[in-house]
XYZ file of C-alpha atoms in Angstrom:
204
model
C 117.237 101.126 96.821
C 113.610 101.754 95.945
C 110.839 99.371 96.871
C 109.508 99.983 93.360
C 112.208 97.617 92.090
C 110.942 94.753 94.260
C 108.074 92.404 93.494
C 106.415 90.070 95.975
C 105.316 86.465 95.544
C 103.001 84.957 98.154
C 103.089 81.161 98.189
C 99.605 79.864 99.006
C 99.409 76.548 97.167
C 100.061 74.102 100.004
C 97.431 71.507 100.886
C 97.841 72.032 104.643
C 97.743 68.282 105.320
C 99.138 68.555 108.870
C 96.498 71.186 109.607
C 93.708 68.989 108.308
C 92.993 71.075 105.224
C 91.746 74.608 104.766
C 94.695 76.134 106.581
C 95.025 79.371 104.648
C 91.371 80.220 105.265
C 91.412 79.333 108.970
C 90.108 82.208 111.077
C 92.602 84.224 113.096
C 91.283 87.298 114.877
C 88.334 87.573 112.510
C 90.259 87.241 109.253
C 91.508 84.275 107.207
C 95.159 83.519 107.817
C 96.081 84.378 104.236
C 94.313 87.737 104.581
C 96.697 88.700 107.380
C 99.631 88.046 105.045
C 98.148 89.956 102.120
C 97.253 92.936 104.302
C 100.880 93.127 105.441
C 102.158 92.894 101.866
C 99.845 95.701 100.735
C 101.521 98.069 103.166
C 104.876 97.475 101.492
C 104.292 96.859 97.783
C 100.781 97.692 96.614
C 100.185 96.611 93.052
C 103.196 94.323 92.806
C 102.063 91.076 94.408
C 101.551 87.679 92.782
C 99.677 85.045 94.792
C 100.271 81.413 93.831
C 97.405 79.099 94.768
C 96.865 75.378 94.422
C 93.917 72.985 94.501
C 92.058 75.188 97.014
C 92.073 78.161 94.611
C 88.303 78.142 93.867
C 87.475 78.382 97.567
C 90.230 80.873 98.381
C 89.039 83.115 95.558
C 85.674 83.545 97.275
C 86.945 84.119 100.815
C 89.691 86.723 100.439
C 89.308 90.489 100.173
C 91.246 90.871 96.941
C 92.501 94.187 95.662
C 95.136 94.389 92.947
C 96.903 91.083 93.578
C 97.603 88.941 90.528
C 96.378 85.406 91.210
C 97.780 82.356 89.473
C 97.305 78.643 90.023
C 100.141 76.150 90.238
C 98.925 73.190 88.167
C 101.220 70.782 90.052
C 101.351 71.903 93.700
C 102.089 68.354 94.852
C 105.488 68.706 93.173
C 106.572 70.838 96.114
C 107.221 74.416 97.094
C 109.774 74.889 94.313
C 107.061 74.398 91.694
C 105.018 77.244 93.201
C 108.100 79.428 93.432
C 108.817 78.857 89.739
C 105.257 79.839 88.800
C 105.269 82.925 91.019
C 108.656 84.271 89.976
C 107.975 83.711 86.277
C 104.643 85.536 86.549
C 106.198 88.410 88.486
C 108.948 88.894 85.911
C 106.537 88.588 82.993
C 104.488 91.421 84.480
C 107.475 93.608 85.353
C 110.759 92.493 83.724
C 112.639 95.399 85.290
C 112.355 93.974 88.805
C 115.732 93.540 90.475
C 114.481 91.458 93.364
C 111.470 89.398 94.429
C 110.439 88.880 98.020
C 109.000 85.434 98.728
C 106.352 85.447 101.441
C 104.677 82.351 102.894
C 100.902 82.327 103.104
C 100.922 80.424 106.408
C 102.875 83.051 108.349
C 100.155 85.479 109.491
C 102.574 87.428 111.705
C 104.652 88.516 108.713
C 105.595 92.114 109.465
C 105.598 95.053 107.043
C 108.467 96.542 109.065
C 110.553 93.424 108.481
C 109.848 93.490 104.750
C 110.878 97.143 104.585
C 114.073 96.345 106.495
C 114.970 93.688 103.917
C 114.439 96.135 101.058
C 116.606 98.769 102.757
C 119.391 96.191 103.114
C 119.581 95.335 99.413
C 122.452 97.735 98.551
C 124.631 96.274 101.320
C 123.691 92.753 100.256
C 124.645 93.445 96.672
C 127.946 94.991 97.729
C 128.730 91.780 99.616
C 127.825 89.601 96.620
C 124.777 88.101 98.321
C 121.968 86.424 96.429
C 119.341 86.822 99.113
C 118.371 89.039 102.037
C 116.679 87.350 104.984
C 115.588 88.372 108.473
C 117.335 87.132 111.617
C 114.658 87.319 114.281
C 115.575 88.254 117.837
C 113.323 85.461 119.136
C 114.228 82.896 116.491
C 111.662 81.320 114.210
C 113.084 80.874 110.736
C 114.277 83.315 108.107
C 111.225 84.250 106.082
C 110.255 86.231 104.114
C 113.278 85.995 101.838
C 114.204 88.619 99.264
C 115.828 86.972 96.256
C 118.162 89.063 94.104
C 119.138 88.675 90.453
C 121.567 85.764 90.745
C 119.125 83.769 92.852
C 116.218 84.535 90.553
C 118.207 83.126 87.636
C 118.352 79.766 89.467
C 114.632 79.526 90.238
C 113.625 77.836 86.940
C 115.892 74.894 87.813
C 114.617 74.350 91.362
C 112.880 71.122 92.364
C 111.411 69.725 95.552
C 109.942 71.288 98.672
C 112.636 73.677 99.891
C 112.756 76.351 97.243
C 116.074 78.202 97.421
C 116.637 76.972 100.969
C 119.012 74.115 100.226
C 121.182 76.126 97.848
C 121.499 79.083 100.208
C 122.084 76.885 103.257
C 124.980 75.241 101.444
C 126.516 78.638 100.650
C 125.871 80.934 103.635
C 128.149 83.604 102.172
C 125.398 84.242 99.601
C 122.927 85.243 102.316
C 122.756 88.702 103.874
C 120.948 88.527 107.236
C 119.203 91.522 108.771
C 118.626 91.629 112.532
C 114.963 92.305 113.310
C 112.701 92.137 116.334
C 110.242 89.401 117.228
C 109.643 86.146 115.393
C 107.556 84.836 112.483
C 106.301 81.299 113.069
C 104.724 79.011 110.500
C 101.236 77.758 111.229
C 101.485 74.087 110.321
C 98.969 72.591 112.758
C 95.824 73.622 114.596
C 97.910 73.751 117.758
C 100.134 76.375 116.109
C 97.059 78.441 115.314
C 95.740 78.062 118.839
C 99.066 79.337 120.174
C 98.718 82.524 118.109
C 95.117 82.950 119.192
C 96.159 82.700 122.831
C 98.645 85.523 122.512
C 101.668 83.771 121.056
C 104.087 85.492 118.669
């Protein structure tokens, strides 16, 4: 399986209400949180990343070190994560219809690892052989199952998604459709300023 067949969508349209606003641009180790995510993505799939932004797009545009990312704005981010996923996947496939999978990366997970993303891509053949729709990490220290690599059957369902969970509800209801890959570490969300402070103090 070649990484050239995989696109990446970074979801960065959330309002960050629990954080108090401005979450994706909050400083972590001298860089905005979203910059950490994009720098990790660039190591894995340069030139094949779509970033979905929301109401903060004008500010984010001026604060990020952009390279070849394609930036789009979700006109209705308040409709939930699924609306951003629909925009991102549609844009990715419009740009490169031959993609066989799209990895969905969250903009508020600054510890997203290039090694984990590569491990998911390497696992695609086994996932397909098992009839899975998605490949996700299973972290040794817990902490969710993102990023998620969606394969063809899952991508076909994205246009019908609604709400704030993306593919999560569908895949949780049918665990046989998910191929989990054991990886090291963890990958926490940063939802609050306390979460950010924990990372700054040497957390995961």
